[in-house]
Short mmCIF file of C-alpha atoms and ligand atoms in Angstrom, two decimals:
data_model
loop_
_atom_site.label_atom_id
_atom_site.label_comp_id
_atom_site.label_asym_id
_atom_site.label_seq_id
_atom_site.Cartn_x
_atom_site.Cartn_y
_atom_site.Cartn_z
CA MET A 1 -23.17 2.61 -1.13
CA PHE A 2 -21.42 4.09 1.77
CA ASN A 3 -24.04 5.25 4.46
CA GLU A 4 -21.89 6.84 7.20
CA GLU A 5 -23.78 4.91 10.14
CA LEU A 6 -20.69 2.40 10.70
CA LYS A 7 -19.83 3.48 14.16
CA PHE A 8 -17.85 1.64 16.90
CA ASP A 9 -18.28 2.33 20.61
CA ARG A 10 -15.87 4.76 20.70
CA PRO A 11 -13.11 5.75 18.06
CA LEU A 12 -9.97 3.76 18.00
CA ARG A 13 -7.00 5.90 19.60
CA TRP A 14 -4.78 6.25 17.17
CA GLY A 15 -1.09 7.80 16.87
CA MET A 16 1.15 8.12 13.98
CA ILE A 17 4.94 7.96 13.35
CA GLY A 18 6.12 10.52 10.27
CA GLY A 19 3.89 11.96 8.29
CA GLY A 20 5.09 15.38 9.58
CA ARG A 21 4.70 18.96 8.30
CA GLY A 22 5.65 19.15 4.29
CA SER A 23 6.06 15.00 4.28
CA GLN A 24 4.31 13.57 1.25
CA ILE A 25 2.02 10.97 2.45
CA GLY A 26 1.26 12.22 6.03
CA TYR A 27 -2.04 13.73 4.84
CA ILE A 28 -3.81 11.06 3.03
CA HIS A 29 -3.22 9.36 6.07
CA ARG A 30 -4.62 11.46 8.38
CA SER A 31 -7.55 12.36 6.13
CA SER A 32 -8.26 8.95 5.27
CA ALA A 33 -8.09 7.57 8.85
CA LEU A 34 -10.31 10.60 10.07
CA ARG A 35 -12.72 10.62 7.40
CA ASP A 36 -15.27 7.98 8.62
CA GLY A 37 -14.61 9.00 12.47
CA LEU A 38 -13.48 5.38 13.33
CA PHE A 39 -10.02 6.66 14.59
CA GLN A 40 -9.31 9.57 16.71
CA LEU A 41 -5.49 11.12 16.45
CA SER A 42 -4.44 11.29 19.83
CA ALA A 43 -0.83 10.93 19.76
CA GLY A 44 2.20 11.45 17.34
CA ALA A 45 6.01 11.66 16.89
CA PHE A 46 5.43 13.25 13.63
CA ASP A 47 8.84 14.36 12.79
CA ILE A 48 12.58 13.75 12.94
CA LYS A 49 13.06 16.80 14.70
CA PRO A 50 11.17 17.32 18.05
CA GLU A 51 10.55 21.05 17.43
CA ALA A 52 8.64 20.21 14.74
CA CYS A 53 6.91 17.68 15.85
CA LYS A 54 5.16 19.33 18.40
CA SER A 55 4.43 22.56 16.47
CA PHE A 56 2.79 20.38 13.77
CA GLY A 57 0.98 18.16 16.06
CA VAL A 58 -0.63 20.66 18.10
CA ASN A 59 -1.65 22.82 14.79
CA LEU A 60 -3.43 19.13 14.32
CA GLY A 61 -5.13 19.20 17.37
CA VAL A 62 -2.85 17.14 19.16
CA ASP A 63 -2.52 17.63 22.86
CA SER A 64 1.19 19.27 23.26
CA ASP A 65 2.14 16.60 25.89
CA ARG A 66 1.26 14.05 23.40
CA CYS A 67 3.65 15.44 20.92
CA TYR A 68 6.45 13.25 21.42
CA SER A 69 10.35 13.81 20.28
CA ASP A 70 10.59 9.82 19.94
CA TYR A 71 8.43 6.91 18.81
CA LYS A 72 9.81 4.75 21.63
CA VAL A 73 9.02 7.46 24.23
CA MET A 74 5.45 7.80 22.73
CA PHE A 75 4.62 4.13 23.32
CA GLU A 76 6.32 4.33 26.71
CA GLU A 77 4.12 7.18 27.92
CA GLU A 78 0.90 6.24 26.12
CA SER A 79 1.06 2.90 27.69
CA LYS A 80 1.02 4.52 31.22
CA ARG A 81 -2.46 6.39 30.35
CA GLU A 82 -5.57 4.89 30.40
CA ASP A 83 -6.52 6.61 27.02
CA GLY A 84 -3.24 5.62 25.44
CA ILE A 85 -3.11 4.74 21.54
CA GLU A 86 -4.00 1.40 20.76
CA VAL A 87 -2.80 1.59 16.92
CA VAL A 88 0.10 3.36 15.00
CA SER A 89 0.55 4.48 11.56
CA ILE A 90 4.00 4.29 10.41
CA ALA A 91 4.68 6.87 7.53
CA THR A 92 8.55 7.70 7.58
CA PRO A 93 11.13 6.59 5.46
CA ASN A 94 11.76 2.77 4.71
CA LYS A 95 14.68 2.18 6.78
CA PHE A 96 12.80 2.52 10.16
CA HIS A 97 9.78 0.36 9.25
CA PHE A 98 10.93 -2.86 10.66
CA ILE A 99 12.23 -1.42 13.56
CA MET A 100 9.09 0.78 14.54
CA THR A 101 6.83 -1.98 13.43
CA LYS A 102 8.63 -4.62 15.80
CA THR A 103 8.59 -2.12 18.51
CA ALA A 104 5.00 -1.20 18.29
CA LEU A 105 3.82 -4.88 18.27
CA GLU A 106 5.70 -5.22 21.23
CA ALA A 107 4.54 -3.04 22.93
CA GLY A 108 1.11 -4.37 22.04
CA LEU A 109 0.02 -1.97 19.52
CA HIS A 110 -1.71 -2.69 16.17
CA VAL A 111 0.45 -1.11 13.11
CA ILE A 112 -0.46 0.62 9.84
CA CYS A 113 2.80 0.60 8.04
CA GLU A 114 3.74 2.19 4.83
CA LYS A 115 5.38 -0.01 2.13
CA PRO A 116 7.75 -1.84 1.41
CA LEU A 117 6.96 -3.02 4.89
CA CYS A 118 11.01 -3.99 5.48
CA PHE A 119 14.06 -4.66 3.94
CA THR A 120 13.97 -8.61 4.02
CA VAL A 121 11.82 -11.41 4.11
CA GLU A 122 13.24 -12.76 7.25
CA GLU A 123 12.17 -9.27 8.94
CA ALA A 124 8.71 -9.68 7.66
CA GLU A 125 8.44 -12.95 8.96
CA ILE A 126 9.53 -11.68 12.46
CA LEU A 127 6.77 -9.33 12.20
CA LYS A 128 4.09 -11.83 11.08
CA GLU A 129 5.31 -13.99 13.99
CA ILE A 130 5.00 -11.26 16.49
CA ALA A 131 1.94 -10.03 15.26
CA GLU A 132 0.11 -13.38 15.21
CA LYS A 133 1.76 -14.27 19.15
CA ASN A 134 0.32 -11.06 20.40
CA ASP A 135 -3.10 -11.26 18.20
CA LEU A 136 -2.51 -8.05 16.42
CA VAL A 137 -3.06 -6.33 12.95
CA ILE A 138 -0.68 -5.07 10.68
CA GLY A 139 -2.06 -3.49 7.55
CA VAL A 140 -0.04 -2.04 4.73
CA THR A 141 -0.89 0.91 2.63
CA TYR A 142 -1.25 -0.30 -0.79
CA GLY A 143 -3.48 2.83 -1.58
CA TYR A 144 -5.17 1.93 -4.92
CA THR A 145 -6.41 -1.08 -3.73
CA GLY A 146 -8.95 -0.07 -1.58
CA HIS A 147 -10.89 1.41 -5.19
CA GLN A 148 -14.20 -0.40 -5.94
CA MET A 149 -13.01 -0.41 -9.83
CA VAL A 150 -10.13 -2.66 -8.56
CA HIS A 151 -12.59 -5.00 -6.81
CA GLN A 152 -15.05 -4.93 -9.75
CA ALA A 153 -12.00 -6.28 -11.78
CA LYS A 154 -11.41 -8.84 -9.33
CA LYS A 155 -15.01 -10.10 -9.48
CA MET A 156 -15.40 -10.06 -13.12
CA ILE A 157 -11.78 -12.23 -13.37
CA GLU A 158 -13.46 -14.26 -10.45
CA ASN A 159 -16.53 -14.79 -12.60
CA GLY A 160 -14.70 -16.13 -15.86
CA ASP A 161 -15.84 -12.81 -17.77
CA ILE A 162 -12.37 -12.90 -19.23
CA GLY A 163 -11.62 -16.64 -19.40
CA ASP A 164 -8.52 -18.13 -18.26
CA VAL A 165 -5.94 -15.79 -17.43
CA ARG A 166 -2.83 -15.71 -19.59
CA ILE A 167 -0.87 -12.80 -18.96
CA VAL A 168 -0.79 -9.94 -16.29
CA ASN A 169 0.92 -6.64 -17.84
CA MET A 170 1.54 -4.41 -14.49
CA GLN A 171 3.28 -1.06 -14.70
CA PHE A 172 3.95 1.91 -12.61
CA ALA A 173 6.09 4.31 -14.46
CA HIS A 174 6.09 8.07 -14.15
CA GLY A 175 8.81 10.53 -15.38
CA TRP A 176 9.13 12.75 -12.05
CA HIS A 177 12.55 11.65 -11.66
CA SER A 178 13.66 11.85 -15.04
CA GLU A 179 16.50 14.65 -13.75
CA GLU A 180 18.35 14.29 -10.49
CA VAL A 181 15.82 16.20 -8.82
CA GLU A 182 16.90 14.64 -5.23
CA LYS A 183 20.25 16.59 -5.49
CA ASN A 184 18.56 19.39 -2.72
CA ASP A 185 15.66 17.55 -1.68
CA PRO A 186 15.95 15.60 1.44
CA GLY A 187 12.42 13.75 0.95
CA LEU A 188 13.53 12.33 -2.38
CA LYS A 189 17.07 11.83 -1.64
CA TRP A 190 16.69 9.01 0.88
CA ARG A 191 14.57 7.07 -2.07
CA VAL A 192 17.68 6.68 -3.82
CA THR A 193 19.97 6.23 -0.61
CA PRO A 194 20.28 2.37 -0.05
CA GLU A 195 20.76 2.91 4.08
CA ALA A 196 17.25 4.41 4.18
CA SER A 197 15.27 3.04 1.07
CA GLY A 198 16.43 -0.62 1.18
CA PRO A 199 17.87 -2.71 -1.47
CA THR A 200 15.98 -1.21 -4.24
CA TYR A 201 14.20 2.27 -5.22
CA VAL A 202 11.57 1.97 -7.78
CA LEU A 203 10.63 -1.70 -7.16
CA GLY A 204 10.39 -0.97 -3.48
CA ASP A 205 8.75 2.15 -4.04
CA ILE A 206 6.47 1.75 -6.88
CA GLY A 207 6.60 -1.82 -8.28
CA THR A 208 5.24 -3.55 -5.22
CA HIS A 209 2.08 -1.26 -5.77
CA ALA A 210 1.30 -2.48 -9.24
CA LEU A 211 2.37 -5.96 -8.05
CA TYR A 212 0.33 -6.34 -5.32
CA LEU A 213 -2.71 -4.75 -7.64
CA ALA A 214 -2.33 -7.50 -9.67
CA GLU A 215 -2.43 -9.78 -6.33
CA VAL A 216 -5.92 -8.40 -5.67
CA MET A 217 -7.12 -8.57 -9.09
CA VAL A 218 -6.20 -12.53 -9.56
CA PRO A 219 -5.47 -13.90 -6.07
CA ASN A 220 -4.72 -17.19 -6.92
CA LEU A 221 -1.55 -16.67 -8.97
CA GLU A 222 1.68 -17.82 -7.46
CA ILE A 223 4.81 -16.58 -8.73
CA ASP A 224 7.19 -19.54 -9.77
CA LYS A 225 10.21 -17.85 -11.18
CA LEU A 226 11.22 -14.38 -12.35
CA MET A 227 13.89 -12.43 -14.25
CA CYS A 228 14.75 -8.62 -13.27
CA SER A 229 16.88 -6.18 -15.39
CA ARG A 230 17.25 -2.72 -13.34
CA GLN A 231 19.13 0.05 -14.66
CA SER A 232 20.19 3.51 -12.77
CA PHE A 233 19.77 6.22 -15.49
CA ILE A 234 20.90 8.89 -13.22
CA ALA A 235 24.27 7.68 -12.30
CA SER A 236 24.50 8.67 -9.12
CA ARG A 237 21.47 6.76 -7.88
CA ALA A 238 23.53 3.30 -8.26
CA PRO A 239 23.25 1.00 -6.86
CA LEU A 240 19.56 1.89 -6.39
CA GLU A 241 17.59 1.56 -9.65
CA ASP A 242 15.75 4.30 -11.29
CA ASN A 243 14.22 1.70 -14.01
CA ALA A 244 13.54 -1.83 -13.78
CA THR A 245 11.79 -4.62 -16.29
CA VAL A 246 10.60 -7.71 -14.40
CA LEU A 247 9.23 -10.99 -16.15
CA LEU A 248 7.18 -13.25 -14.31
CA LYS A 249 6.34 -16.78 -14.87
CA PHE A 250 3.26 -18.45 -12.19
CA THR A 251 2.71 -21.65 -11.50
CA ASN A 252 -0.29 -22.28 -13.66
CA GLY A 253 1.28 -21.43 -16.78
CA ALA A 254 0.58 -17.74 -17.03
CA VAL A 255 3.01 -14.98 -17.43
CA GLY A 256 3.58 -11.62 -16.33
CA ASN A 257 5.78 -8.39 -16.83
CA LEU A 258 6.27 -5.52 -14.62
CA TRP A 259 7.55 -2.10 -15.70
CA ALA A 260 8.47 0.04 -12.73
CA SER A 261 10.35 3.62 -13.54
CA ALA A 262 10.84 6.97 -12.29
CA VAL A 263 12.50 8.04 -15.66
CA ASN A 264 9.52 7.34 -17.75
CA ALA A 265 9.42 11.04 -19.44
CA GLY A 266 6.64 12.65 -19.53
CA GLY A 267 4.52 10.11 -17.66
CA ILE A 268 2.38 11.51 -14.83
CA HIS A 269 1.74 8.41 -12.81
CA GLU A 270 1.30 5.94 -15.52
CA GLN A 271 0.07 2.77 -12.73
CA ARG A 272 -1.58 0.59 -15.09
CA ILE A 273 -2.82 -3.24 -14.93
CA ARG A 274 -4.05 -5.41 -17.80
CA ILE A 275 -5.27 -8.82 -17.28
CA VAL A 276 -5.41 -10.71 -20.18
CA GLY A 277 -7.48 -13.70 -20.40
CA SER A 278 -8.29 -16.40 -23.22
CA LYS A 279 -11.54 -14.27 -24.06
CA ALA A 280 -11.28 -10.82 -23.05
CA SER A 281 -8.79 -8.34 -21.20
CA ILE A 282 -9.82 -5.90 -18.66
CA SER A 283 -7.60 -3.00 -17.78
CA TRP A 284 -7.49 -0.46 -15.13
CA TRP A 285 -5.38 2.96 -14.88
CA ASP A 286 -5.01 5.03 -11.91
CA GLU A 287 -4.98 8.38 -13.45
CA HIS A 288 -8.75 7.18 -14.74
CA PRO A 289 -9.57 5.01 -11.71
CA ASN A 290 -13.10 5.12 -12.10
CA GLN A 291 -13.37 3.57 -15.30
CA LEU A 292 -12.37 -0.31 -16.56
CA VAL A 293 -11.84 -1.07 -20.23
CA TYR A 294 -13.45 -4.57 -20.87
CA GLU A 295 -12.13 -5.88 -24.05
CA VAL A 296 -14.01 -8.70 -25.49
CA GLN A 297 -11.82 -10.55 -28.91
CA GLY A 298 -14.70 -9.77 -31.83
CA LYS A 299 -16.81 -7.21 -29.77
CA PRO A 300 -16.44 -3.45 -29.30
CA LYS A 301 -14.48 -2.19 -26.55
CA GLN A 302 -16.71 -1.34 -23.36
CA LEU A 303 -16.05 1.54 -20.85
CA LEU A 304 -17.38 0.67 -17.44
CA ASP A 305 -17.93 3.13 -15.18
CA ARG A 306 -17.98 3.31 -11.78
CA GLY A 307 -21.40 3.69 -9.85
CA HIS A 308 -23.38 1.64 -12.44
CA GLY A 309 -26.10 -1.02 -11.63
CA TYR A 310 -24.07 -3.30 -14.14
CA LEU A 311 -21.51 -3.59 -11.96
CA TYR A 312 -21.04 -6.83 -9.65
CA ASN A 313 -22.66 -4.79 -6.65
CA ASP A 314 -22.37 -7.90 -4.20
CA ASP A 315 -18.72 -6.79 -3.41
CA SER A 316 -17.97 -7.39 0.33
CA ALA A 317 -14.43 -6.21 -0.12
CA VAL A 318 -14.74 -2.49 -0.15
CA SER A 319 -17.47 -0.14 1.77
CA GLY A 320 -18.70 0.72 -1.44
CA ASP A 321 -19.14 3.91 -3.29
CA ARG A 322 -19.10 7.07 -1.51
CA ILE A 323 -21.09 9.02 -3.92
CA GLY A 324 -23.74 7.95 -6.97
CA CYS A 325 -22.18 7.43 -10.56
CA GLY A 326 -20.77 10.65 -12.07
CA HIS A 327 -18.39 12.10 -9.85
CA ALA A 328 -14.95 11.02 -9.84
CA GLU A 329 -13.69 8.93 -6.90
CA GLY A 330 -10.10 8.70 -6.39
CA LEU A 331 -7.09 7.91 -4.27
CA PHE A 332 -8.68 9.38 -1.11
CA GLU A 333 -11.71 7.36 -1.55
CA SER A 334 -9.55 4.67 -2.26
CA TRP A 335 -7.32 5.20 1.02
CA SER A 336 -10.19 5.63 3.03
CA ASN A 337 -11.80 2.48 2.36
CA LEU A 338 -9.00 0.65 3.46
CA TYR A 339 -8.45 2.51 6.40
CA GLN A 340 -12.26 1.68 7.09
CA ARG A 341 -11.08 -1.78 6.72
CA TYR A 342 -8.39 -1.70 8.96
CA ALA A 343 -10.47 -0.21 11.70
CA ILE A 344 -13.09 -2.75 11.17
CA ALA A 345 -10.26 -5.82 11.29
CA ILE A 346 -8.48 -4.05 14.31
CA ASP A 347 -12.05 -3.38 16.49
CA ALA A 348 -12.82 -7.10 15.74
CA LYS A 349 -9.42 -8.22 17.13
CA ILE A 350 -10.17 -5.82 20.25
CA LYS A 351 -13.55 -7.51 20.68
CA GLY A 352 -12.43 -11.07 19.95
CA ASP A 353 -14.72 -11.12 17.01
CA LYS A 354 -12.98 -13.92 15.06
CA GLU A 355 -15.46 -14.23 12.27
CA ARG A 356 -15.84 -10.56 11.68
CA PHE A 357 -11.79 -10.49 11.43
CA GLU A 358 -11.58 -13.13 9.24
CA ASN A 359 -14.25 -11.92 6.91
CA THR A 360 -12.39 -8.51 6.48
CA TRP A 361 -10.51 -7.78 3.56
CA PHE A 362 -7.57 -5.57 3.82
CA PRO A 363 -3.79 -5.19 3.02
CA ASP A 364 -2.43 -7.38 5.64
CA ILE A 365 1.05 -8.86 6.71
CA ASN A 366 1.21 -11.10 3.64
CA ALA A 367 0.41 -8.39 1.27
CA GLY A 368 3.48 -6.40 3.12
CA LEU A 369 5.68 -10.06 3.14
CA GLU A 370 4.70 -10.93 -0.65
CA GLY A 371 6.00 -7.08 -1.43
CA VAL A 372 9.49 -7.80 0.47
CA ARG A 373 9.62 -11.30 -1.11
CA PHE A 374 9.05 -9.62 -4.93
CA ILE A 375 12.17 -7.21 -4.19
CA GLU A 376 14.40 -9.59 -2.75
CA ASN A 377 14.07 -12.06 -5.88
CA CYS A 378 14.11 -9.31 -7.89
CA VAL A 379 17.61 -8.26 -6.56
CA ARG A 380 18.68 -11.67 -6.87
CA SER A 381 18.22 -11.90 -10.22
CA SER A 382 19.60 -8.68 -11.51
CA ASP A 383 22.63 -9.08 -9.16
CA ASN A 384 22.95 -12.19 -10.93
CA GLU A 385 22.85 -11.17 -14.78
CA SER A 386 19.19 -11.37 -14.78
CA SER A 387 18.93 -14.93 -14.82
CA TRP A 388 15.60 -16.78 -14.29
CA VAL A 389 15.32 -17.21 -10.12
CA LYS A 390 13.04 -19.53 -8.56
CA TYR A 391 10.29 -17.37 -6.57
CA LYS A 392 10.06 -19.59 -3.73
P1 NAD B 1 8.53 12.30 3.59
O1 NAD B 1 10.54 12.01 3.49
O2 NAD B 1 8.40 13.51 2.58
O3 NAD B 1 8.44 12.39 4.70
C1 NAD B 1 8.80 11.62 6.24
C2 NAD B 1 8.58 11.99 7.33
O4 NAD B 1 8.70 11.30 8.20
C3 NAD B 1 8.59 13.57 7.65
O5 NAD B 1 7.92 14.26 8.38
C4 NAD B 1 10.20 13.22 9.14
O6 NAD B 1 10.37 14.29 9.65
C5 NAD B 1 9.41 12.16 9.40
N1 NAD B 1 10.48 11.29 10.00
C6 NAD B 1 11.76 10.99 9.53
N2 NAD B 1 12.04 10.01 10.43
C7 NAD B 1 11.55 9.92 11.43
C8 NAD B 1 11.91 9.41 12.70
N3 NAD B 1 12.47 8.47 12.99
N4 NAD B 1 10.59 9.83 13.60
C9 NAD B 1 9.37 10.37 13.33
N5 NAD B 1 9.45 10.94 12.24
C10 NAD B 1 10.35 10.51 11.32
O7 NAD B 1 8.60 10.89 3.12
P2 NAD B 1 7.32 10.09 1.84
O8 NAD B 1 7.05 10.76 0.83
O9 NAD B 1 6.13 10.88 2.90
O10 NAD B 1 7.18 8.70 2.72
C11 NAD B 1 6.99 8.29 3.64
C12 NAD B 1 6.89 6.52 3.49
O11 NAD B 1 5.31 6.42 2.89
C13 NAD B 1 7.84 5.63 2.60
O12 NAD B 1 8.11 4.61 3.20
C14 NAD B 1 7.26 5.58 1.31
O13 NAD B 1 7.41 4.70 0.74
C15 NAD B 1 6.06 5.61 1.54
N6 NAD B 1 5.27 6.56 0.72
C16 NAD B 1 3.74 5.33 0.63
C17 NAD B 1 2.98 6.03 -0.78
C18 NAD B 1 1.58 5.20 -1.16
O14 NAD B 1 1.31 5.32 -1.86
N7 NAD B 1 1.35 4.31 0.04
C19 NAD B 1 3.22 7.00 -1.14
C20 NAD B 1 4.32 7.95 -0.83
C21 NAD B 1 5.18 7.70 0.21
#
């Protein structure tokens, strides 16, 4: 059980780019980072509009002279201070992720970036190289992968509880954009605009979440080939898709399918993953994150609940439960677990503690890079009449 006693000699000095007033994801970054006292919000370029940045930042408790009109100004000014920021989170529309991450790494800052990390594998490799050269951490916010039950599933699969993995069934298919809801909403409009969103809409926006959940649960699976079909059911979104289906073949003979959609009418969130093995299956659904469904062929279905003694409790991948069973833990706790892991990794880097860094799991640069590789291959396939494409 998480015991509130993990503390560094001081909290990490943290800045944010984006995540301003009314943004979709800003609050969850702040509530997760600040929850365990491991980060201190010291500066920000929170908003594309400088006046909005200042009023919002001051309201959050950031000194007015550390609410910046521009991220580059923030990096420059903060580098002159003894108490300048040492880590920055990027929660802006996708088109800024690459240049902001690169500039931050070049300024010597650790980075926590939203997905998709960037637009091309080439860009992701550049970021990886700079991070390695400057000995800096890149974390990517695949939010639900901090949830304990996702790691319970990983452990069960690792321990052979479902047998050999045969089928990986992934989906993130909501219905909120079944109509042209972006018409008068700039926060949605950029998502279906290629210059701001990148080469895809739902594949990058939500498909990569489902893919990374599978990567966490079954880390030894390698994609060999995939084929992708994508559509824009709201015609004005073309060339970006609002629905996509991907078939995957893994190098070990297992197969997979991934459905990403924003037009699954009636679907609330519908992020689900089902791993089918040779003797049993295991399923997780983000709308009921505290439960895993474990189905052994020929036996009654089992519902495993978070917090019980029958779960694998030796999981070092997450900080553990924040409260005993019976109470729901969801997205916020999962994100807090991730921010805690980012903090431990960054603290280990700062202190030169190689062993601690290497033993700290978190969605890192490779998680970001593989998400981008997936997107790139999906586009390559769908633009080529949905043919099978070799993954690497
Ligand atoms: P949004 O449009 O609601 O908010 C974007 C924020 O960034 C706004 O405050 C805007 O003013 C600010 N901004 C834009 N350009 C800026 C710039 N140049 N400098 C400083 N601030 C700038 O977008 P959102 O829905 O919050 O999404 C932001 C990012 O988070 C996207 O990459 C999206 O894919 C990602 N996201 C991730 C999750 C997740 O579960 N991990 C969920 C939602 C969104």
